[in-house]
């Protein structure tokens, strides 16, 4: 079974992504663009978020008007690059809760090993939006969602900037029920597990660690 991919091709997002890919772009500029794309992706990924009607007073009359319950949304950042999505997404959904998943790659087995996992309570009431800029091999995304499913969230979506075809295939084989929202599907992975043409190491570029 293949899963659903939302390839978000809005020109504003595509323009900003092109700027982020440029190798000489400064850390500050990369981070600002990441923030802007995060806001726009929050808009896409929350498109079918449930609303409820509340009674409000306009200057003219009383009406029933829709509101969302931001607290029911949990953004789940896969450390560390997933944190790059948080500021932008929170500026659009300020009531959201945040979860973190920390994974490292075992050098011998190359499997994902968990070193940190912290979610809000009552996950069964919440819609989870998992964040990681790069869906490369897909191994950490699969492991993060495996673990997240143990908390039984109401729904799960996965958001990235770039996906490799190999990562999408791996992710969908493991989690065909989790839709992926991405701004681009790049050509392939290279021998070092980098997405090409890609944008390099998202964590290093966000945090200026290289
Ligand atoms: N992680 C990154 O940061 N970049 C890649 O290209 C692949 C994985």
Short mmCIF file of N, CA and C in Angstrom, two decimals, residues 36-107:
data_model
loop_
_atom_site.label_atom_id
_atom_site.label_comp_id
_atom_site.label_asym_id
_atom_site.label_seq_id
_atom_site.Cartn_x
_atom_site.Cartn_y
_atom_site.Cartn_z
N UNK A 36 9.82 31.14 7.49
CA UNK A 36 8.74 31.54 6.57
C UNK A 36 8.08 30.32 5.94
N UNK A 37 8.90 29.37 5.51
CA UNK A 37 8.33 28.15 4.91
C UNK A 37 7.52 27.39 5.96
N UNK A 38 8.00 27.41 7.19
CA UNK A 38 7.27 26.69 8.26
C UNK A 38 5.86 27.24 8.43
N UNK A 39 5.74 28.56 8.38
CA UNK A 39 4.40 29.18 8.51
C UNK A 39 3.51 28.72 7.36
N UNK A 40 4.07 28.72 6.16
CA UNK A 40 3.28 28.35 4.99
C UNK A 40 2.93 26.86 5.02
N UNK A 41 3.85 26.04 5.50
CA UNK A 41 3.55 24.60 5.60
C UNK A 41 2.54 24.33 6.72
N UNK A 42 2.58 25.14 7.78
CA UNK A 42 1.58 24.98 8.85
C UNK A 42 0.18 25.21 8.27
N UNK A 43 0.09 26.17 7.38
CA UNK A 43 -1.19 26.48 6.72
C UNK A 43 -1.68 25.26 5.93
N UNK A 44 -0.76 24.60 5.22
CA UNK A 44 -1.14 23.43 4.41
C UNK A 44 -1.52 22.24 5.28
N UNK A 45 -0.71 21.98 6.30
CA UNK A 45 -0.89 20.74 7.06
C UNK A 45 -2.10 20.82 8.00
N UNK A 46 -2.55 22.04 8.28
CA UNK A 46 -3.71 22.20 9.17
C UNK A 46 -4.99 22.48 8.38
N UNK A 47 -4.94 22.31 7.08
CA UNK A 47 -6.06 22.67 6.21
C UNK A 47 -7.39 22.03 6.64
N UNK A 48 -7.33 20.77 7.10
CA UNK A 48 -8.59 20.10 7.48
C UNK A 48 -8.74 19.96 9.00
N UNK A 49 -8.07 20.86 9.72
CA UNK A 49 -8.18 20.84 11.18
C UNK A 49 -9.63 21.10 11.60
N UNK A 50 -10.16 20.35 12.56
CA UNK A 50 -11.55 20.58 12.94
C UNK A 50 -11.76 21.93 13.62
N UNK A 51 -12.91 22.51 13.39
CA UNK A 51 -13.27 23.77 14.06
C UNK A 51 -14.57 23.54 14.82
N UNK A 52 -14.82 24.40 15.78
CA UNK A 52 -16.12 24.37 16.45
C UNK A 52 -16.70 25.77 16.48
N UNK A 53 -18.02 25.84 16.54
CA UNK A 53 -18.65 27.15 16.52
C UNK A 53 -18.78 27.67 17.94
N UNK A 54 -18.42 28.95 18.11
CA UNK A 54 -18.68 29.60 19.40
C UNK A 54 -19.50 30.85 19.12
N UNK A 55 -20.18 31.30 20.17
CA UNK A 55 -20.98 32.51 20.00
C UNK A 55 -20.13 33.73 20.30
N UNK A 56 -20.11 34.68 19.39
CA UNK A 56 -19.35 35.92 19.62
C UNK A 56 -20.24 37.11 19.28
N UNK A 57 -19.82 38.29 19.77
CA UNK A 57 -20.54 39.53 19.45
C UNK A 57 -19.69 40.33 18.48
N UNK A 58 -20.17 40.58 17.30
CA UNK A 58 -19.51 41.56 16.43
C UNK A 58 -20.05 42.93 16.85
N UNK A 59 -19.52 44.02 16.32
CA UNK A 59 -20.10 45.33 16.66
C UNK A 59 -21.58 45.43 16.25
N UNK A 60 -22.04 44.53 15.38
CA UNK A 60 -23.41 44.64 14.85
C UNK A 60 -24.39 43.63 15.43
N UNK A 61 -23.92 42.41 15.66
CA UNK A 61 -24.84 41.39 16.18
C UNK A 61 -24.10 40.18 16.74
N UNK A 62 -24.88 39.27 17.28
CA UNK A 62 -24.33 38.01 17.78
C UNK A 62 -24.25 37.02 16.61
N UNK A 63 -23.17 36.24 16.59
CA UNK A 63 -23.09 35.21 15.54
C UNK A 63 -22.39 33.98 16.08
N UNK A 64 -22.58 32.86 15.37
CA UNK A 64 -21.82 31.64 15.63
C UNK A 64 -20.62 31.66 14.69
N UNK A 65 -19.42 31.59 15.24
CA UNK A 65 -18.23 31.69 14.38
C UNK A 65 -17.25 30.57 14.73
N UNK A 66 -16.50 30.08 13.71
CA UNK A 66 -15.62 28.92 13.95
C UNK A 66 -14.30 29.29 14.63
N UNK A 67 -13.86 28.41 15.52
CA UNK A 67 -12.52 28.53 16.12
C UNK A 67 -11.89 27.13 16.12
N UNK A 68 -10.56 27.11 16.13
CA UNK A 68 -9.87 25.82 16.29
C UNK A 68 -9.38 25.73 17.73
N UNK A 69 -9.10 24.51 18.15
CA UNK A 69 -8.49 24.33 19.47
C UNK A 69 -7.03 23.98 19.24
N UNK A 70 -6.18 25.02 19.25
CA UNK A 70 -4.75 24.82 18.97
C UNK A 70 -4.12 23.83 19.94
N UNK A 71 -4.66 23.77 21.16
CA UNK A 71 -4.05 22.89 22.18
C UNK A 71 -4.16 21.42 21.79
N UNK A 72 -5.06 21.12 20.89
CA UNK A 72 -5.23 19.72 20.48
C UNK A 72 -4.17 19.30 19.45
N UNK A 73 -3.38 20.28 19.00
CA UNK A 73 -2.32 19.96 18.03
C UNK A 73 -1.00 19.80 18.78
N UNK A 74 -0.26 18.76 18.42
CA UNK A 74 1.09 18.64 18.98
C UNK A 74 2.08 18.56 17.83
N UNK A 75 3.04 19.48 17.86
CA UNK A 75 4.14 19.43 16.92
C UNK A 75 5.22 18.54 17.53
N UNK A 76 5.62 17.53 16.78
CA UNK A 76 6.63 16.59 17.29
C UNK A 76 7.91 16.80 16.50
N UNK A 77 8.89 17.37 17.18
CA UNK A 77 10.16 17.67 16.51
C UNK A 77 11.11 16.49 16.63
N UNK A 78 11.63 16.04 15.48
CA UNK A 78 12.70 15.04 15.52
C UNK A 78 14.01 15.82 15.64
N UNK A 79 14.69 15.64 16.76
CA UNK A 79 15.90 16.42 17.06
C UNK A 79 17.02 16.03 16.09
N UNK A 80 17.87 17.05 15.72
CA UNK A 80 17.69 18.41 16.17
C UNK A 80 17.07 19.29 15.11
N UNK A 81 17.16 18.86 13.82
CA UNK A 81 16.75 19.76 12.74
C UNK A 81 15.25 20.05 12.75
N UNK A 82 14.46 19.13 13.31
CA UNK A 82 13.01 19.35 13.39
C UNK A 82 12.67 20.64 14.12
N UNK A 83 13.55 21.05 15.06
CA UNK A 83 13.30 22.29 15.81
C UNK A 83 13.24 23.50 14.89
N UNK A 84 13.85 23.39 13.72
CA UNK A 84 13.83 24.50 12.77
C UNK A 84 12.42 24.85 12.31
N UNK A 85 11.49 23.91 12.41
CA UNK A 85 10.10 24.18 12.01
C UNK A 85 9.30 24.89 13.10
N UNK A 86 9.79 24.81 14.36
CA UNK A 86 8.89 25.14 15.47
C UNK A 86 8.46 26.61 15.53
N UNK A 87 9.42 27.54 15.42
CA UNK A 87 9.05 28.95 15.57
C UNK A 87 7.98 29.36 14.57
N UNK A 88 8.20 28.99 13.32
CA UNK A 88 7.25 29.38 12.27
C UNK A 88 5.88 28.74 12.50
N UNK A 89 5.88 27.47 12.82
CA UNK A 89 4.59 26.77 13.01
C UNK A 89 3.87 27.32 14.24
N UNK A 90 4.63 27.62 15.30
CA UNK A 90 3.99 28.13 16.52
C UNK A 90 3.46 29.55 16.32
N UNK A 91 4.04 30.29 15.40
CA UNK A 91 3.52 31.64 15.18
C UNK A 91 2.13 31.57 14.53
N UNK A 92 1.84 30.45 13.87
CA UNK A 92 0.53 30.28 13.24
C UNK A 92 -0.44 29.52 14.16
N UNK A 93 0.09 28.58 14.93
CA UNK A 93 -0.75 27.79 15.86
C UNK A 93 -0.13 27.94 17.26
N UNK A 94 -0.32 29.11 17.89
CA UNK A 94 0.42 29.38 19.14
C UNK A 94 0.02 28.49 20.31
N UNK A 95 -1.17 27.89 20.25
CA UNK A 95 -1.60 27.05 21.36
C UNK A 95 -1.09 25.62 21.29
N UNK A 96 -0.37 25.29 20.23
CA UNK A 96 0.04 23.89 20.05
C UNK A 96 0.97 23.46 21.17
N UNK A 97 0.94 22.18 21.46
CA UNK A 97 1.89 21.56 22.39
C UNK A 97 3.07 21.05 21.57
N UNK A 98 4.17 20.79 22.26
CA UNK A 98 5.39 20.33 21.55
C UNK A 98 5.87 19.02 22.15
N UNK A 99 6.19 18.08 21.29
CA UNK A 99 6.88 16.86 21.72
C UNK A 99 8.25 16.80 21.07
N UNK A 100 9.16 16.06 21.68
CA UNK A 100 10.50 15.90 21.10
C UNK A 100 10.87 14.42 21.03
N UNK A 101 11.50 14.06 19.94
CA UNK A 101 12.06 12.71 19.80
C UNK A 101 13.53 12.87 19.43
N UNK A 102 14.40 12.24 20.22
CA UNK A 102 15.83 12.26 19.91
C UNK A 102 16.28 10.88 19.47
N UNK A 103 16.92 10.80 18.33
CA UNK A 103 17.38 9.52 17.79
C UNK A 103 18.79 9.71 17.27
N UNK A 104 19.63 8.71 17.44
CA UNK A 104 20.92 8.75 16.73
C UNK A 104 21.10 7.46 15.95
N UNK A 105 22.02 7.51 15.00
CA UNK A 105 22.21 6.34 14.16
C UNK A 105 23.32 5.47 14.75
N UNK A 106 23.00 4.23 15.06
CA UNK A 106 24.02 3.32 15.58
C UNK A 106 25.05 3.06 14.48
N UNK A 107 26.34 3.37 14.75
CA UNK A 107 27.33 3.25 13.68
C UNK A 107 27.49 1.82 13.17
#
